[in-house]
PDB file of C-alpha atoms in Angstrom:
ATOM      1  CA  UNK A   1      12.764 -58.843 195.611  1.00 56.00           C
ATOM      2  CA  UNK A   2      13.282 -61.516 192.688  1.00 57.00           C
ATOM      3  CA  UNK A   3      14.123 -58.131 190.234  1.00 62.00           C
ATOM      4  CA  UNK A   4      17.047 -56.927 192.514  1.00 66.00           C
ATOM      5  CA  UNK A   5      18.286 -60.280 193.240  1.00 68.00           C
ATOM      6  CA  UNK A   6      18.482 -61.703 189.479  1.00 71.00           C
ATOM      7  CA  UNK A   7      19.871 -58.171 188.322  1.00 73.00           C
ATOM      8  CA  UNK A   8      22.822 -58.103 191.412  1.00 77.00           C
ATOM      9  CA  UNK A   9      24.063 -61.229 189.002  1.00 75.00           C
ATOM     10  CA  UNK A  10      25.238 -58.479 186.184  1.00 76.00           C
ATOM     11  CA  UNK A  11      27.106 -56.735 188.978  1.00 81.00           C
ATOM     12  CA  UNK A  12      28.509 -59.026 191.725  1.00 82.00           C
ATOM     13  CA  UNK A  13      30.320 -62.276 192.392  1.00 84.00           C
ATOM     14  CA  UNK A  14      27.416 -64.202 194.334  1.00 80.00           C
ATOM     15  CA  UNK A  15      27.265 -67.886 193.980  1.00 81.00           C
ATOM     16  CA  UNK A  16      23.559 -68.756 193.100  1.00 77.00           C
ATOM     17  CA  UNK A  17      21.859 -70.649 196.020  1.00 79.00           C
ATOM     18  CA  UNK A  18      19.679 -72.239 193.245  1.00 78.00           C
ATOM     19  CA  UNK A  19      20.992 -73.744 190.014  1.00 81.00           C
ATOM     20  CA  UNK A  20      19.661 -71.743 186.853  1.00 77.00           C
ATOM     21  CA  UNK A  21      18.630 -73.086 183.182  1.00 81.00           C
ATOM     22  CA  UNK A  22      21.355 -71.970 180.890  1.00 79.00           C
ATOM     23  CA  UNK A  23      20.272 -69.087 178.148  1.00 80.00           C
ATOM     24  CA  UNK A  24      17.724 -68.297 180.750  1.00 76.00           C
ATOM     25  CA  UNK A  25      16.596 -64.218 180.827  1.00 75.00           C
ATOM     26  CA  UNK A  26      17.644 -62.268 183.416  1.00 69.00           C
ATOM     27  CA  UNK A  27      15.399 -59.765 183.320  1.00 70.00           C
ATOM     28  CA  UNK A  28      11.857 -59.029 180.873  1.00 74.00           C
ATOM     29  CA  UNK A  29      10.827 -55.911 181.370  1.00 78.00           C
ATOM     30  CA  UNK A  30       7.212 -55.041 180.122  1.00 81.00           C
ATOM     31  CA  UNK A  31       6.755 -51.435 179.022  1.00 85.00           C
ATOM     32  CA  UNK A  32       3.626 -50.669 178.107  1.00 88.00           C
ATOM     33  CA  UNK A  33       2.535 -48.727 174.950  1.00 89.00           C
ATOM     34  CA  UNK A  34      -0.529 -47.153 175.849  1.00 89.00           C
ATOM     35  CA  UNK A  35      -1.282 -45.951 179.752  1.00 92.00           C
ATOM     36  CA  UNK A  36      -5.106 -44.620 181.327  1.00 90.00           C
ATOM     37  CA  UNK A  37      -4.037 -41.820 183.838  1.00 93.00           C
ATOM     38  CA  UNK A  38      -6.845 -40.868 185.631  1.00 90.00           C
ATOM     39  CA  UNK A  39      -6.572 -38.093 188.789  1.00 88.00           C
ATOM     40  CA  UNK A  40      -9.719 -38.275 190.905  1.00 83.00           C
ATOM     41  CA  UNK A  41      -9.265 -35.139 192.493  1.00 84.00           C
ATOM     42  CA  UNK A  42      -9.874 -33.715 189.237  1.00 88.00           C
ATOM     43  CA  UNK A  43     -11.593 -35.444 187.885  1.00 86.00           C
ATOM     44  CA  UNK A  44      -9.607 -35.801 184.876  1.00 91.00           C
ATOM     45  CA  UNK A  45      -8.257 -38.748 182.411  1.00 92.00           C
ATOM     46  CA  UNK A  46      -6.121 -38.942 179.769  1.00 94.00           C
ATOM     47  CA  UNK A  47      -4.583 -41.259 177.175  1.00 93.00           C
ATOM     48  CA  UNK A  48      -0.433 -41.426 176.710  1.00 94.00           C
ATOM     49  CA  UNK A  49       0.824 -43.674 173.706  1.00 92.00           C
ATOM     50  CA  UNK A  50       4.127 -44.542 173.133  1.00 93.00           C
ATOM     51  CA  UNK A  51       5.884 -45.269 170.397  1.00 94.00           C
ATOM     52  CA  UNK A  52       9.467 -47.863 170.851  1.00 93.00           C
ATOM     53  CA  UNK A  53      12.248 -47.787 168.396  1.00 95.00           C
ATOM     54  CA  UNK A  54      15.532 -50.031 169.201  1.00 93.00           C
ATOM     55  CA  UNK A  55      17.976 -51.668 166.730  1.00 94.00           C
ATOM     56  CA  UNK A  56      16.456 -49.691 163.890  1.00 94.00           C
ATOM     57  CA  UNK A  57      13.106 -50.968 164.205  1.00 95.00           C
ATOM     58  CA  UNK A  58       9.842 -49.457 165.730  1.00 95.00           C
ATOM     59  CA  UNK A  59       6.383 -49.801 167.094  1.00 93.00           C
ATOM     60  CA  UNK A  60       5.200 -46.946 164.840  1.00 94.00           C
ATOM     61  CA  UNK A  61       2.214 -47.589 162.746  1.00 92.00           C
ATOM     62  CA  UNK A  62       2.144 -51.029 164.090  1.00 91.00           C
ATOM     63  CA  UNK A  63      -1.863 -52.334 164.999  1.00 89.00           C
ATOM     64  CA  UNK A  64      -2.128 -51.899 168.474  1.00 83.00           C
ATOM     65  CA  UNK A  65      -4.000 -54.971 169.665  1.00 83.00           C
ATOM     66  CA  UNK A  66      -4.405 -56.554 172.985  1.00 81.00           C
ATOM     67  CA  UNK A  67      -7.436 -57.175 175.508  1.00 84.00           C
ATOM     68  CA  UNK A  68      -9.164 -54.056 175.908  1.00 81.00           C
ATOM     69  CA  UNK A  69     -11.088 -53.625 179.407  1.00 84.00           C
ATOM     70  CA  UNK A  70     -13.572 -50.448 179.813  1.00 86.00           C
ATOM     71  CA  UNK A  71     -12.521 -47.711 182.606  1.00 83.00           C
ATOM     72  CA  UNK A  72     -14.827 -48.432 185.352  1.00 86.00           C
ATOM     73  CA  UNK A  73     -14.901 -45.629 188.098  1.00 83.00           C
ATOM     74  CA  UNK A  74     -15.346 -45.831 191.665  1.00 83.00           C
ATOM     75  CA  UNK A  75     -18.787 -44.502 193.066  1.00 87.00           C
ATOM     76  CA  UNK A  76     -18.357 -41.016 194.556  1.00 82.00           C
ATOM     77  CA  UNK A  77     -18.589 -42.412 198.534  1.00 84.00           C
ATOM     78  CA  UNK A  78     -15.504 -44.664 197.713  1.00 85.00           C
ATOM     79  CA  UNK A  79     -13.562 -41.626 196.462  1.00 79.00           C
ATOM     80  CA  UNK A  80     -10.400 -41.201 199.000  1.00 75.00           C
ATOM     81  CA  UNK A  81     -10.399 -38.011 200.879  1.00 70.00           C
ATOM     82  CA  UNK A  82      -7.712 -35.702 199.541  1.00 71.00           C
ATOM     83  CA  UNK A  83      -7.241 -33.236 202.660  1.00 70.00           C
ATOM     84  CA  UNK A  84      -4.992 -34.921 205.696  1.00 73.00           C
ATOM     85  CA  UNK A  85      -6.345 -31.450 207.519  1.00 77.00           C
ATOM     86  CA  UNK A  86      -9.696 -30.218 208.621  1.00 81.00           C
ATOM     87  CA  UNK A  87     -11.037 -27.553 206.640  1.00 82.00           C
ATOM     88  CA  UNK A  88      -9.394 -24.649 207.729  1.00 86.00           C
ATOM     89  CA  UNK A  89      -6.313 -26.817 210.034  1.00 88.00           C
ATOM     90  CA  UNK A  90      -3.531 -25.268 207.678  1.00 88.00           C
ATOM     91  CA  UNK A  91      -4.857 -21.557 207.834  1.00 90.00           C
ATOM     92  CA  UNK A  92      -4.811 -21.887 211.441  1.00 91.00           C
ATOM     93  CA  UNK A  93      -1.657 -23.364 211.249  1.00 91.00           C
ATOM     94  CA  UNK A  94      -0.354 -20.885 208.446  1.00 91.00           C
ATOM     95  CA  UNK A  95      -1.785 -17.413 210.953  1.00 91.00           C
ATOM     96  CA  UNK A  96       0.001 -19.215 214.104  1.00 90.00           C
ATOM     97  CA  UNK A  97       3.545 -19.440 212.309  1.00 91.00           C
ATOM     98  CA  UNK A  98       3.254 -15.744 211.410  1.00 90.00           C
ATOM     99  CA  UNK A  99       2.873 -14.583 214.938  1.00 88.00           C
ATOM    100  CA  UNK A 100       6.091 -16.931 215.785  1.00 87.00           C
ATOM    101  CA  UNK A 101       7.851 -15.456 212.694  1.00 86.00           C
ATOM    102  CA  UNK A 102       7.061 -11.679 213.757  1.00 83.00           C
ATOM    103  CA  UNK A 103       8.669 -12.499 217.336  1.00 76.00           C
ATOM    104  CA  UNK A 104      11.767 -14.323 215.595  1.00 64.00           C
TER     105      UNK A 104
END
């Protein structure tokens, strides 16, 4: 996409097909400082803050501010199944490889 394309210009002689403003970025990269991680098979969430230092500067102790938007979960019955097997598929599965093992 767009990100490969613009960044091949750092690496290779291509001649743009589109004329480009002068001084313009390259590349922005947005790297957030704070990430949600939720796992719904376990039902688990957690918080992960970062903290950024380049050029002798960081993000320590700086406010954190931003729009904040409340975690709203799914209702169970839109949960995604987590098994790609029938209850009891892989056992079967597992018992039938042993019996081909044992014969070689």
């Amino acid at each position: 996409g767009a990100f490969g394309y613009d960044l091949t210009f750092q690496f290779e002689p291509i001649r743009p097909a589109q004329s480009r403003v002068a001084g313009a970025r390259d590349l922005l990269l947005y790297l957030p400082d704070e990430l949600l991680v939720v796992d719904i098979h376990t039902r688990g969430a957690w918080r992960l803050t970062y903290d950024f230092t380049v050029g002798g500067r960081s993000s320590a102790g700086l406010p954190r501010s931003g729009l904040a938007l409340p975690y709203v979960p799914l209702p169970e019955e839109q949960l995604p199944f987590r098994r790609d097997h029938a209850a009891g598929a892989f056992a079967s599965k597992v018992a039938r490889a042993k019996k081909e093992f044992e014969a070689g």
